PDB file of C-alpha atoms and ligand atoms in Angstrom:
ATOM      1  CA  UNK A   1      -0.001  -0.292   0.062  1.00  0.00           C
ATOM      2  CA  UNK A   2       1.537   3.575  -0.915  1.00  0.00           C
ATOM      3  CA  UNK A   3       1.719   5.752   1.940  1.00  0.00           C
ATOM      4  CA  UNK A   4      -1.030   8.415   0.755  1.00  0.00           C
ATOM      5  CA  UNK A   5      -3.532   5.495   0.376  1.00  0.00           C
ATOM      6  CA  UNK A   6      -2.470   4.404   3.617  1.00  0.00           C
ATOM      7  CA  UNK A   7      -2.740   7.847   5.146  1.00  0.00           C
ATOM      8  CA  UNK A   8      -6.275   8.551   3.490  1.00  0.00           C
ATOM      9  CA  UNK A   9      -7.573   4.871   4.863  1.00  0.00           C
ATOM     10  CA  UNK A  10      -6.361   5.680   8.298  1.00  0.00           C
ATOM     11  CA  UNK A  11      -7.914   8.779   8.303  1.00  0.00           C
ATOM     12  CA  UNK A  12     -11.173   6.867   7.134  1.00  0.00           C
ATOM     13  CA  UNK A  13     -10.550   4.651   9.911  1.00  0.00           C
ATOM     14  CA  UNK A  14     -10.253   7.356  12.301  1.00  0.00           C
ATOM     15  CA  UNK A  15     -13.062   9.364  11.444  1.00  0.00           C
ATOM     16  CA  UNK A  16     -15.686   6.407  11.248  1.00  0.00           C
ATOM     17  CA  UNK A  17     -14.678   5.418  14.767  1.00  0.00           C
ATOM     18  CA  UNK A  18     -14.604   8.696  15.942  1.00  0.00           C
ATOM     19  CA  UNK A  19     -18.051   8.448  17.728  1.00  0.00           C
ATOM     20  CA  UNK A  20     -17.850   5.062  18.474  1.00  0.00           C
ATOM     21  CA  UNK A  21     -17.301   5.501  22.180  1.00  0.00           C
ATOM     22  CA  UNK A  22     -19.464   2.959  23.399  1.00  0.00           C
ATOM     23  CA  UNK A  23     -20.528  -0.512  22.782  1.00  0.00           C
ATOM     24  CA  UNK A  24     -24.259   0.143  23.837  1.00  0.00           C
ATOM     25  CA  UNK A  25     -26.221   2.520  26.014  1.00  0.00           C
ATOM     26  CA  UNK A  26     -29.251   1.106  27.578  1.00  0.00           C
ATOM     27  CA  UNK A  27     -31.721   3.585  28.083  1.00  0.00           C
ATOM     28  CA  UNK A  28     -32.428   4.507  31.638  1.00  0.00           C
ATOM     29  CA  UNK A  29     -36.098   5.142  31.658  1.00  0.00           C
ATOM     30  CA  UNK A  30     -36.096   6.839  35.059  1.00  0.00           C
ATOM     31  CA  UNK A  31     -34.669   9.779  33.855  1.00  0.00           C
ATOM     32  CA  UNK A  32     -35.986  12.132  31.006  1.00  0.00           C
ATOM     33  CA  UNK A  33     -35.169  11.484  27.761  1.00  0.00           C
ATOM     34  CA  UNK A  34     -33.327  14.435  25.183  1.00  0.00           C
ATOM     35  CA  UNK A  35     -32.400  15.588  21.463  1.00  0.00           C
ATOM     36  CA  UNK A  36     -29.839  12.540  21.797  1.00  0.00           C
ATOM     37  CA  UNK A  37     -32.389   9.594  23.536  1.00  0.00           C
ATOM     38  CA  UNK A  38     -31.965   8.332  27.280  1.00  0.00           C
ATOM     39  CA  UNK A  39     -29.060   8.616  29.679  1.00  0.00           C
ATOM     40  CA  UNK A  40     -27.478   5.172  29.968  1.00  0.00           C
ATOM     41  CA  UNK A  41     -28.254   2.630  32.512  1.00  0.00           C
ATOM     42  CA  UNK A  42     -25.162   1.628  34.738  1.00  0.00           C
ATOM     43  CA  UNK A  43     -23.379  -1.107  32.112  1.00  0.00           C
ATOM     44  CA  UNK A  44     -22.664  -3.151  35.243  1.00  0.00           C
ATOM     45  CA  UNK A  45     -26.455  -3.632  35.725  1.00  0.00           C
ATOM     46  CA  UNK A  46     -26.924  -4.595  32.064  1.00  0.00           C
ATOM     47  CA  UNK A  47     -28.062  -8.321  31.141  1.00  0.00           C
ATOM     48  CA  UNK A  48     -28.962  -9.880  28.256  1.00  0.00           C
ATOM     49  CA  UNK A  49     -32.492  -9.313  28.991  1.00  0.00           C
ATOM     50  CA  UNK A  50     -32.021  -5.311  28.063  1.00  0.00           C
ATOM     51  CA  UNK A  51     -31.294  -6.335  24.534  1.00  0.00           C
ATOM     52  CA  UNK A  52     -34.494  -8.832  23.949  1.00  0.00           C
ATOM     53  CA  UNK A  53     -37.791  -7.457  23.872  1.00  0.00           C
ATOM     54  CA  UNK A  54     -40.952 -10.292  23.485  1.00  0.00           C
ATOM     55  CA  UNK A  55     -43.961  -8.164  22.686  1.00  0.00           C
ATOM     56  CA  UNK A  56     -44.188  -8.440  19.138  1.00  0.00           C
ATOM     57  CA  UNK A  57     -45.021 -12.158  19.192  1.00  0.00           C
ATOM     58  CA  UNK A  58     -48.543 -10.998  20.577  1.00  0.00           C
ATOM     59  CA  UNK A  59     -51.178  -9.737  17.756  1.00  0.00           C
ATOM     60  CA  UNK A  60     -52.219  -6.329  18.809  1.00  0.00           C
ATOM     61  CA  UNK A  61     -56.062  -5.751  19.980  1.00  0.00           C
ATOM     62  CA  UNK A  62     -58.095  -5.027  16.792  1.00  0.00           C
ATOM     63  CA  UNK A  63     -61.309  -4.768  18.645  1.00  0.00           C
ATOM     64  CA  UNK A  64     -61.826  -0.668  17.733  1.00  0.00           C
ATOM     65  CA  UNK A  65     -63.411   1.201  14.813  1.00  0.00           C
ATOM     66  CA  UNK A  66     -59.974   0.913  12.526  1.00  0.00           C
ATOM     67  CA  UNK A  67     -60.011  -2.841  13.197  1.00  0.00           C
ATOM     68  CA  UNK A  68     -56.248  -2.082  13.844  1.00  0.00           C
ATOM     69  CA  UNK A  69     -53.897  -3.097  16.648  1.00  0.00           C
ATOM     70  CA  UNK A  70     -50.140  -2.117  16.819  1.00  0.00           C
ATOM     71  CA  UNK A  71     -47.338  -3.839  19.183  1.00  0.00           C
ATOM     72  CA  UNK A  72     -44.695  -1.228  19.525  1.00  0.00           C
ATOM     73  CA  UNK A  73     -41.054  -1.479  20.025  1.00  0.00           C
ATOM     74  CA  UNK A  74     -39.697   1.794  20.110  1.00  0.00           C
ATOM     75  CA  UNK A  75     -36.901   2.767  22.783  1.00  0.00           C
ATOM     76  CA  UNK A  76     -39.378   3.903  25.793  1.00  0.00           C
ATOM     77  CA  UNK A  77     -40.564   0.173  25.048  1.00  0.00           C
ATOM     78  CA  UNK A  78     -37.470  -1.535  24.632  1.00  0.00           C
ATOM     79  CA  UNK A  79     -34.739   0.770  26.145  1.00  0.00           C
ATOM     80  CA  UNK A  80     -31.792  -1.663  24.881  1.00  0.00           C
ATOM     81  CA  UNK A  81     -32.540   0.041  21.516  1.00  0.00           C
ATOM     82  CA  UNK A  82     -31.509   3.446  22.961  1.00  0.00           C
ATOM     83  CA  UNK A  83     -28.590   5.143  20.673  1.00  0.00           C
ATOM     84  CA  UNK A  84     -28.988   2.188  18.140  1.00  0.00           C
ATOM     85  CA  UNK A  85     -31.133   4.682  15.199  1.00  0.00           C
ATOM     86  CA  UNK A  86     -33.399   1.758  14.781  1.00  0.00           C
ATOM     87  CA  UNK A  87     -36.922   0.194  16.045  1.00  0.00           C
ATOM     88  CA  UNK A  88     -39.845  -1.917  15.281  1.00  0.00           C
ATOM     89  CA  UNK A  89     -43.562  -2.300  15.269  1.00  0.00           C
ATOM     90  CA  UNK A  90     -45.914  -5.099  14.711  1.00  0.00           C
ATOM     91  CA  UNK A  91     -49.455  -4.052  12.980  1.00  0.00           C
ATOM     92  CA  UNK A  92     -52.590  -6.112  13.154  1.00  0.00           C
ATOM     93  CA  UNK A  93     -55.348  -5.536  10.562  1.00  0.00           C
ATOM     94  CA  UNK A  94     -58.650  -7.366  10.782  1.00  0.00           C
ATOM     95  CA  UNK A  95     -60.904  -7.920   7.859  1.00  0.00           C
ATOM     96  CA  UNK A  96     -61.639  -4.760   6.536  1.00  0.00           C
ATOM     97  CA  UNK A  97     -59.336  -2.746   8.608  1.00  0.00           C
ATOM     98  CA  UNK A  98     -57.132   0.221   8.186  1.00  0.00           C
ATOM     99  CA  UNK A  99     -53.857   1.888   9.676  1.00  0.00           C
ATOM    100  CA  UNK A 100     -55.322   5.614   9.804  1.00  0.00           C
ATOM    101  CA  UNK A 101     -52.826   7.999   7.914  1.00  0.00           C
ATOM    102  CA  UNK A 102     -50.048   9.250  10.069  1.00  0.00           C
ATOM    103  CA  UNK A 103     -46.405  10.001  10.150  1.00  0.00           C
ATOM    104  CA  UNK A 104     -43.069   9.375  11.846  1.00  0.00           C
ATOM    105  CA  UNK A 105     -39.824  11.410  11.988  1.00  0.00           C
ATOM    106  CA  UNK A 106     -37.974   8.807   9.924  1.00  0.00           C
ATOM    107  CA  UNK A 107     -38.379   6.503   7.281  1.00  0.00           C
ATOM    108  CA  UNK A 108     -39.731   3.161   7.580  1.00  0.00           C
ATOM    109  CA  UNK A 109     -39.616   0.186   6.054  1.00  0.00           C
ATOM    110  CA  UNK A 110     -42.698  -2.191   6.144  1.00  0.00           C
ATOM    111  CA  UNK A 111     -42.845  -5.900   5.197  1.00  0.00           C
ATOM    112  CA  UNK A 112     -46.071  -7.820   4.775  1.00  0.00           C
ATOM    113  CA  UNK A 113     -45.902 -11.330   6.911  1.00  0.00           C
ATOM    114  CA  UNK A 114     -49.712 -12.339   6.123  1.00  0.00           C
ATOM    115  CA  UNK A 115     -52.809 -11.173   4.291  1.00  0.00           C
ATOM    116  CA  UNK A 116     -52.886  -8.512   1.460  1.00  0.00           C
ATOM    117  CA  UNK A 117     -53.046  -4.469   2.209  1.00  0.00           C
ATOM    118  CA  UNK A 118     -53.126  -1.357  -0.198  1.00  0.00           C
ATOM    119  CA  UNK A 119     -50.407   0.686   1.400  1.00  0.00           C
ATOM    120  CA  UNK A 120     -49.004   4.150   0.258  1.00  0.00           C
ATOM    121  CA  UNK A 121     -47.471   7.517   0.900  1.00  0.00           C
ATOM    122  CA  UNK A 122     -48.604  10.928  -0.316  1.00  0.00           C
ATOM    123  CA  UNK A 123     -45.267  13.278  -0.958  1.00  0.00           C
ATOM    124  CA  UNK A 124     -45.041  16.796  -0.396  1.00  0.00           C
ATOM    125  CA  UNK A 125     -46.392  17.745  -4.174  1.00  0.00           C
ATOM    126  CA  UNK A 126     -49.828  15.465  -3.075  1.00  0.00           C
ATOM    127  CA  UNK A 127     -48.860  12.946  -5.298  1.00  0.00           C
ATOM    128  CA  UNK A 128     -50.377   9.663  -3.748  1.00  0.00           C
ATOM    129  CA  UNK A 129     -47.935   6.434  -3.906  1.00  0.00           C
ATOM    130  CA  UNK A 130     -49.962   3.115  -3.437  1.00  0.00           C
ATOM    131  CA  UNK A 131     -50.083  -0.317  -4.317  1.00  0.00           C
ATOM    132  CA  UNK A 132     -51.351  -3.642  -3.508  1.00  0.00           C
ATOM    133  CA  UNK A 133     -48.986  -5.689  -1.413  1.00  0.00           C
ATOM    134  CA  UNK A 134     -48.752  -9.633  -1.313  1.00  0.00           C
ATOM    135  CA  UNK A 135     -47.097 -11.702   1.267  1.00  0.00           C
ATOM    136  CA  UNK A 136     -43.180 -10.675   1.352  1.00  0.00           C
ATOM    137  CA  UNK A 137     -43.321  -7.779  -0.446  1.00  0.00           C
ATOM    138  CA  UNK A 138     -41.854  -4.444   1.314  1.00  0.00           C
ATOM    139  CA  UNK A 139     -42.219  -0.861   0.961  1.00  0.00           C
ATOM    140  CA  UNK A 140     -40.367   2.044   2.110  1.00  0.00           C
ATOM    141  CA  UNK A 141     -42.475   5.276   3.807  1.00  0.00           C
ATOM    142  CA  UNK A 142     -40.180   8.177   3.385  1.00  0.00           C
ATOM    143  CA  UNK A 143     -39.294  10.181   6.282  1.00  0.00           C
ATOM    144  CA  UNK A 144     -42.425  12.369   7.613  1.00  0.00           C
ATOM    145  CA  UNK A 145     -44.844  11.446   4.643  1.00  0.00           C
ATOM    146  CA  UNK A 146     -48.239  10.564   5.235  1.00  0.00           C
ATOM    147  CA  UNK A 147     -48.826   7.004   5.119  1.00  0.00           C
ATOM    148  CA  UNK A 148     -51.276   3.995   5.522  1.00  0.00           C
ATOM    149  CA  UNK A 149     -52.243   0.641   4.881  1.00  0.00           C
ATOM    150  CA  UNK A 150     -55.973  -0.772   4.219  1.00  0.00           C
ATOM    151  CA  UNK A 151     -56.646  -4.543   4.435  1.00  0.00           C
ATOM    152  CA  UNK A 152     -58.038  -5.292   1.107  1.00  0.00           C
ATOM    153  CA  UNK A 153     -58.122  -9.223   1.538  1.00  0.00           C
ATOM    154  CA  UNK A 154     -60.571 -11.613   3.303  1.00  0.00           C
ATOM    155  CA  UNK A 155     -58.023 -12.932   5.911  1.00  0.00           C
ATOM    156  CA  UNK A 156     -56.581 -10.806   8.690  1.00  0.00           C
ATOM    157  CA  UNK A 157     -53.314  -9.169   8.050  1.00  0.00           C
ATOM    158  CA  UNK A 158     -49.759  -8.951   9.997  1.00  0.00           C
ATOM    159  CA  UNK A 159     -47.028  -6.491   9.016  1.00  0.00           C
ATOM    160  CA  UNK A 160     -43.916  -5.503  10.639  1.00  0.00           C
ATOM    161  CA  UNK A 161     -42.120  -2.473  10.300  1.00  0.00           C
ATOM    162  CA  UNK A 162     -38.360  -0.994  11.055  1.00  0.00           C
ATOM    163  CA  UNK A 163     -37.549   2.603  11.260  1.00  0.00           C
ATOM    164  CA  UNK A 164     -34.571   4.789  11.141  1.00  0.00           C
ATOM    165  CA  UNK A 165     -34.632   5.708  14.327  1.00  0.00           C
ATOM    166  CA  UNK A 166     -34.955   4.228  17.991  1.00  0.00           C
ATOM    167  CA  UNK A 167     -38.005   6.642  18.708  1.00  0.00           C
ATOM    168  CA  UNK A 168     -39.604   7.446  15.913  1.00  0.00           C
ATOM    169  CA  UNK A 169     -42.657   9.004  16.992  1.00  0.00           C
ATOM    170  CA  UNK A 170     -46.027   8.781  15.540  1.00  0.00           C
ATOM    171  CA  UNK A 171     -48.626  11.161  14.600  1.00  0.00           C
ATOM    172  CA  UNK A 172     -52.241  10.177  13.281  1.00  0.00           C
ATOM    173  CA  UNK A 173     -54.291  12.911  11.275  1.00  0.00           C
ATOM    174  CA  UNK A 174     -57.134  12.018  13.753  1.00  0.00           C
ATOM    175  CA  UNK A 175     -54.772  14.122  16.425  1.00  0.00           C
ATOM    176  CA  UNK A 176     -56.811  16.910  15.258  1.00  0.00           C
ATOM    177  CA  UNK A 177     -59.876  15.950  16.910  1.00  0.00           C
ATOM    178  CA  UNK A 178     -58.030  14.244  19.892  1.00  0.00           C
ATOM    179  CA  UNK A 179     -57.643  17.317  22.199  1.00  0.00           C
ATOM    180  CA  UNK A 180     -59.268  20.344  23.220  1.00  0.00           C
ATOM    181  CA  UNK A 181     -58.453  22.620  20.220  1.00  0.00           C
ATOM    182  CA  UNK A 182     -61.911  24.670  20.173  1.00  0.00           C
ATOM    183  CA  UNK A 183     -64.378  23.207  17.975  1.00  0.00           C
ATOM    184  CA  UNK A 184     -64.572  26.542  16.217  1.00  0.00           C
ATOM    185  CA  UNK A 185     -60.963  26.664  15.239  1.00  0.00           C
ATOM    186  CA  UNK A 186     -61.100  23.219  14.166  1.00  0.00           C
ATOM    187  CA  UNK A 187     -63.877  23.757  11.824  1.00  0.00           C
ATOM    188  CA  UNK A 188     -61.512  26.867  10.395  1.00  0.00           C
ATOM    189  CA  UNK A 189     -58.618  24.730   9.547  1.00  0.00           C
ATOM    190  CA  UNK A 190     -60.381  21.571   8.166  1.00  0.00           C
ATOM    191  CA  UNK A 191     -63.535  23.466   6.353  1.00  0.00           C
ATOM    192  CA  UNK A 192     -65.284  20.778   8.618  1.00  0.00           C
ATOM    193  CA  UNK A 193     -68.957  21.579   9.499  1.00  0.00           C
ATOM    194  CA  UNK A 194     -70.027  21.749  13.129  1.00  0.00           C
ATOM    195  CA  UNK A 195     -71.613  18.979  13.396  1.00  0.00           C
ATOM    196  CA  UNK A 196     -68.554  16.793  11.777  1.00  0.00           C
ATOM    197  CA  UNK A 197     -66.497  18.271  14.024  1.00  0.00           C
ATOM    198  CA  UNK A 198     -68.276  17.820  17.109  1.00  0.00           C
ATOM    199  CA  UNK A 199     -68.768  13.869  16.085  1.00  0.00           C
ATOM    200  CA  UNK A 200     -64.999  13.593  15.285  1.00  0.00           C
ATOM    201  CA  UNK A 201     -63.991  14.911  18.900  1.00  0.00           C
ATOM    202  CA  UNK A 202     -66.501  12.555  20.303  1.00  0.00           C
ATOM    203  CA  UNK A 203     -65.210   9.659  18.250  1.00  0.00           C
ATOM    204  CA  UNK A 204     -61.136  10.234  18.722  1.00  0.00           C
ATOM    205  CA  UNK A 205     -61.639  11.491  22.724  1.00  0.00           C
ATOM    206  CA  UNK A 206     -61.498  15.580  21.833  1.00  0.00           C
ATOM    207  CA  UNK A 207     -63.121  18.184  23.897  1.00  0.00           C
ATOM    208  CA  UNK A 208     -64.297  21.803  23.437  1.00  0.00           C
TER     209      UNK A 208
HETATM  210  C1  LIG B   1     -59.811  -5.436  23.321  1.00  0.00           C
HETATM  211  O1  LIG B   1     -60.015  -4.063  23.195  1.00  0.00           O
HETATM  212  C2  LIG B   1     -61.622  -3.919  23.629  1.00  0.00           C
HETATM  213  C3  LIG B   1     -61.834  -2.411  23.406  1.00  0.00           C
HETATM  214  O2  LIG B   1     -61.097  -1.521  23.894  1.00  0.00           O
HETATM  215  C4  LIG B   1     -61.663  -4.502  24.910  1.00  0.00           C
HETATM  216  O3  LIG B   1     -63.092  -4.170  24.959  1.00  0.00           O
HETATM  217  C5  LIG B   1     -61.472  -5.893  24.743  1.00  0.00           C
HETATM  218  O4  LIG B   1     -61.434  -6.600  26.102  1.00  0.00           O
HETATM  219  C6  LIG B   1     -59.868  -5.934  24.444  1.00  0.00           C
HETATM  220  N1  LIG B   1     -59.238  -7.102  24.271  1.00  0.00           N
HETATM  221  C7  LIG B   1     -58.263  -7.934  24.652  1.00  0.00           C
HETATM  222  C8  LIG B   1     -58.080  -9.146  24.377  1.00  0.00           C
HETATM  223  O5  LIG B   1     -57.614  -7.074  25.569  1.00  0.00           O
HETATM  224  C1  LIG B   2     -46.434  18.041  -8.673  1.00  0.00           C
HETATM  225  O1  LIG B   2     -47.484  18.028  -9.094  1.00  0.00           O
HETATM  226  C2  LIG B   2     -48.277  18.194 -10.312  1.00  0.00           C
HETATM  227  C3  LIG B   2     -49.724  18.420 -10.227  1.00  0.00           C
HETATM  228  O2  LIG B   2     -50.208  17.277  -9.805  1.00  0.00           O
HETATM  229  C4  LIG B   2     -47.316  17.618 -11.404  1.00  0.00           C
HETATM  230  O3  LIG B   2     -47.904  18.309 -12.539  1.00  0.00           O
HETATM  231  C5  LIG B   2     -45.813  17.812 -11.210  1.00  0.00           C
HETATM  232  O4  LIG B   2     -45.134  17.084 -12.268  1.00  0.00           O
HETATM  233  C6  LIG B   2     -45.556  17.397  -9.975  1.00  0.00           C
HETATM  234  N1  LIG B   2     -43.963  17.726  -9.851  1.00  0.00           N
HETATM  235  C7  LIG B   2     -43.110  16.695  -9.368  1.00  0.00           C
HETATM  236  C8  LIG B   2     -41.703  16.710  -8.861  1.00  0.00           C
HETATM  237  O5  LIG B   2     -43.671  15.215  -8.750  1.00  0.00           O
END
């Protein structure tokens, strides 16, 4: 290896290792989280169980108006993910069910494990990208864009998705109706009439 190449190689190695100063940082949920996640649990108290989460083997409860249940493994549920930049969710959809349109802070990679869905997203130019997915298909939802799934088959659907963050957050459009924002304001910003706003606030647990 000649010197300039060796030098460049060493530089790349030192740059890529520069921020790798820990093997893991299991989240300490007793302290608040900040922009870089949770503080680290004392490594001496970490065990293998901090790196294993068992919740996704169980179907989410689909007895609700969307016939949709989610089992979430983000850092608050699975503190071993803290600082890892990755997380996962399982979604179950009953026949006729749907994942209501929503967003996350980061990209999501979906895999369809059982059933048939129409999945899609809408970009900032209002173009809708959607397609019928079959078992084994995967689809990427870009960061922050509205996306959804609809069970269009005659059997229940199971999907899993991974996220490019250990705590990607989720915000559903029904958040508009899930709080105490006065109905008059909601009517103005949605063009829905008073009765529709009142109805949706009742359905999604809002008030005012
Ligand atoms: C599923 O959710 C419904 C509605 O909240 C509830 O009545 C039912 O007990 C739940 N089922 C299970 C198995 O938790
Ligand atoms: C944005 O949408 C408009 C109208 O729907 C379309 O004509 C245009 O090609 C789109 N631009 C991009 C970059 O997708």
